[in-house]
Amino acid sequence: MNLNDITVPPASPDALPPTATVDLGIFGGGQLGRMLAMSALPLGVRCSFFDPAGDQCPAASLGPVFGSAASLPASSTDPLQKFAQSAPLFTYEFENIDPALVRSIAQHKPVMPGLASLELSRHRWEEKSLFTRLGIPGAAWRPISSLNDLSQAVRELGLPVVLKTATQGYDGKGQCVLRAPGDLENVWEKMAAQTPLIAEQWIAFQRELSLIAVRSRTGDTVFYPLVENTHHHGILSHTLAPAPRLTAALQQQAEDYCQRILQHTQHTGVLTLELFELDQQLLANEMAPRVHNSGHWSIEGAHCSQFENHIRALMGWPLGSTDCQRPTAMINLIGRLPDLPALLAIPELHVHLYGKTPRPGRKLGHLTLQADSLDTLQERMQAIGALLPEPLALIPVETKETIRG
Amino acid sequence: MNLNDITVPPASPDALPPTATVDLGIFGGGQLGRMLAMSALPLGVRCSFFDPAGDQCPAASLGPVFGSAASLPASSTDPLQKFAQSAPLFTYEFENIDPALVRSIAQHKPVMPGLASLELSRHRWEEKSLFTRLGIPGAAWRPISSLNDLSQAVRELGLPVVLKTATQGYDGKGQCVLRAPGDLENVWEKMAAQTPLIAEQWIAFQRELSLIAVRSRTGDTVFYPLVENTHHHGILSHTLAPAPRLTAALQQQAEDYCQRILQHTQHTGVLTLELFELDQQLLANEMAPRVHNSGHWSIEGAHCSQFENHIRALMGWPLGSTDCQRPTAMINLIGRLPDLPALLAIPELHVHLYGKTPRPGRKLGHLTLQADSLDTLQERMQAIGALLPEPLALIPVETKETIRG
């Protein structure tokens, strides 16, 4: 309704068809799509979703969902076509979607971030090669298609090496650590079916950090403060914002890396860069061309959340402040739902449930917690940890397990 | 889904029918219903709505709406019946609804706040009488059913008097100020058709304040800080939270008044009390048994908003913190939509549009603004005022027009 305020440069004459019923189409109706839509609604931006789960997806209550026959009126034909007609502008919540789907829409209407960002982040070979081309340091790595490649990589990189699928990996899935020469055949047997792979030099990093960057279609960029991420069984357990012991030099280093990627891909929207910290140096691990679990803290912890800033960036509106004025923690709710009333008794706690059916290892929601000091924050995190089905992985940094997302 | 955590005492065996598809039914699908539903969703509480506007109401994108044939599948019969079946627990966003509708559901399932609060606040005679019974001071008033009543009231109360409809009045509608004896017949002609009325002694108050109170079904109560409200043409223009020059004594006085009402009505949920300040004394103006426009600041300005606390109260969950740590302003967007990008350029501004069609005098949305000091806040309000279609009514308190909501 108030999108008269913005003009979407049509990619073709039908880029703004009379059939458009919402303002933004989102590939994926999971919790990220849901939180994007919740930030969009108060700005007058209505969303539709493309998701195979149809009306069962977390975002379903926030707009029309296309993607499964079940979710459509009997009359309708091709869900993707209906989705394409539903909006003048498109984005995605997750990079593990078939680029062909995105391309089919991108031929007619703007999809942001563009296909470049999407395809780069879908294939670790492309991603790592880009980091190298842009002079962004990272762990030494080798592309792996055969046992021969692997044994040569082991000779060149030394042990241990981390073996990862080149595509489709997330939440620690499709990863394996090769520690001893004797494991080589076993590891290969386990992973051979999932080629292409990459072998990555083991980095005994001190901690994982991530940077949430936002680039508007106007070219303006803003960055949230670096945050510290702790994983448990390969899944993000909790995030501290800003990262403890954050220095201006460290922040600058991360923003510099990110700025190179944003410029190279002409990225529009949120981009997340995961980094390893090793002796005050940052090594790029991987990028995600989207809002990210490690940015959920920003809903309450920053003036303008990663979700609202993604919407502002797509619309070409001024970007919001990324300041984090008080220590903030994000804690994932994984596998089983905790006792809600017990949680709500904790001061300055915010609960975000995604409306998903509990299942082991599944992200069902998250908590945001704030305090006046990092000490108070960590005390409260301990209290929350005691209420969670899975104990909070508050592992000392030194001994942190190094399975990387 | 996670409402296993709470038990709703059934008013009858079918109080929790297998047909319930959501967790909470809301009478009214306007912006208040919408913001209630947006606070409920992350807590796992899904809402349905009863609204004659059907799918055109602001809350429509957040859950099923019953209320007009148009909004229902051809198959369906009575919208109210469908609504009654849709949830195990009910609330309302607005007191100007037919109590018969509420009563028809209250016979079978819990409706919170109860009918007592609803009916009291629907009729100014009842409301004012209650204030008197509870020893809560207010302007002297008389019930008016005839010209004779009016002329007697004028003799007893003196001039000017404020003449108001006893029911259905909001946003300054159904009000009239009688200033000179000669106006008596004219004023009566204007208002006679709207009897019953009340005549209220003119109070040259210094400012209007309001208190948002929350009482849980467990009996716990919390109060937000008193806020200062400025009206323009009888409609709330903006709210300052906390109210400037707020003293502990003033806050205590207001909480004391409110506590008496909460106890008397055994109110569950949010209750708003509008007050006039006159020489450090508070006079009760009117109450609203619901979330209130003068509480919208709490979405960003308090740890837990009036909307989330209303949901927590209904569910019997621990109430959230009502602290307001930084000066916060709420500014209504009335009649026409402003230039959104220009607004978004202002730091620490939050935009809440309701998705309503612009119309003179209609509340289309609101802005929340924060700052480190009241001075900075008021400077930014001036900047925003310049961007609004209607100039902000930043009238000096002394000369403020005394049309009362």
PDB file of C-alpha atoms in Angstrom, chain B residues 26-29 50-52 83 91-103 111 113 115 118-119 122 168 289:
ATOM      1  CA  ILE B  26      -9.991 -11.896  19.919  1.00  0.00           C
ATOM      2  CA  PHE B  27     -13.159  -9.790  19.538  1.00  0.00           C
ATOM      3  CA  GLY B  28     -12.015  -7.192  17.034  1.00  0.00           C
ATOM      4  CA  GLY B  29      -9.368  -7.408  14.308  1.00  0.00           C
ATOM      5  CA  PHE B  50     -14.197 -11.704  15.164  1.00  0.00           C
ATOM      6  CA  ASP B  51     -14.583  -8.605  13.008  1.00  0.00           C
ATOM      7  CA  PRO B  52     -17.297  -7.465  10.602  1.00  0.00           C
ATOM      8  CA  PHE B  83     -15.489 -17.958  16.088  1.00  0.00           C
ATOM      9  CA  THR B  91     -10.449 -11.581  24.867  1.00  0.00           C
ATOM     10  CA  TYR B  92     -11.458  -8.284  23.216  1.00  0.00           C
ATOM     11  CA  GLU B  93      -9.530  -5.363  21.739  1.00  0.00           C
ATOM     12  CA  PHE B  94     -12.281  -2.762  22.076  1.00  0.00           C
ATOM     13  CA  GLU B  95     -15.121  -2.120  24.548  1.00  0.00           C
ATOM     14  CA  ASN B  96     -17.575  -0.852  21.923  1.00  0.00           C
ATOM     15  CA  ILE B  97     -18.837  -4.329  21.100  1.00  0.00           C
ATOM     16  CA  ASP B  98     -22.281  -5.718  21.813  1.00  0.00           C
ATOM     17  CA  PRO B  99     -22.022  -7.383  25.253  1.00  0.00           C
ATOM     18  CA  ALA B 100     -24.632  -9.883  24.024  1.00  0.00           C
ATOM     19  CA  LEU B 101     -22.016 -11.274  21.622  1.00  0.00           C
ATOM     20  CA  VAL B 102     -19.472 -11.580  24.415  1.00  0.00           C
ATOM     21  CA  ARG B 103     -22.063 -13.035  26.797  1.00  0.00           C
ATOM     22  CA  VAL B 111     -13.625 -14.390  28.233  1.00  0.00           C
ATOM     23  CA  PRO B 113     -11.258  -9.406  30.965  1.00  0.00           C
ATOM     24  CA  LEU B 115     -18.041  -8.874  31.425  1.00  0.00           C
ATOM     25  CA  LEU B 118     -16.559  -4.527  29.768  1.00  0.00           C
ATOM     26  CA  GLU B 119     -19.987  -3.269  30.830  1.00  0.00           C
ATOM     27  CA  ARG B 122     -19.231   0.903  28.175  1.00  0.00           C
ATOM     28  CA  GLN B 168     -19.911   4.699  22.323  1.00  0.00           C
ATOM     29  CA  PRO B 289     -10.539  -2.610  29.871  1.00  0.00           C
TER      30      PRO B 289
END
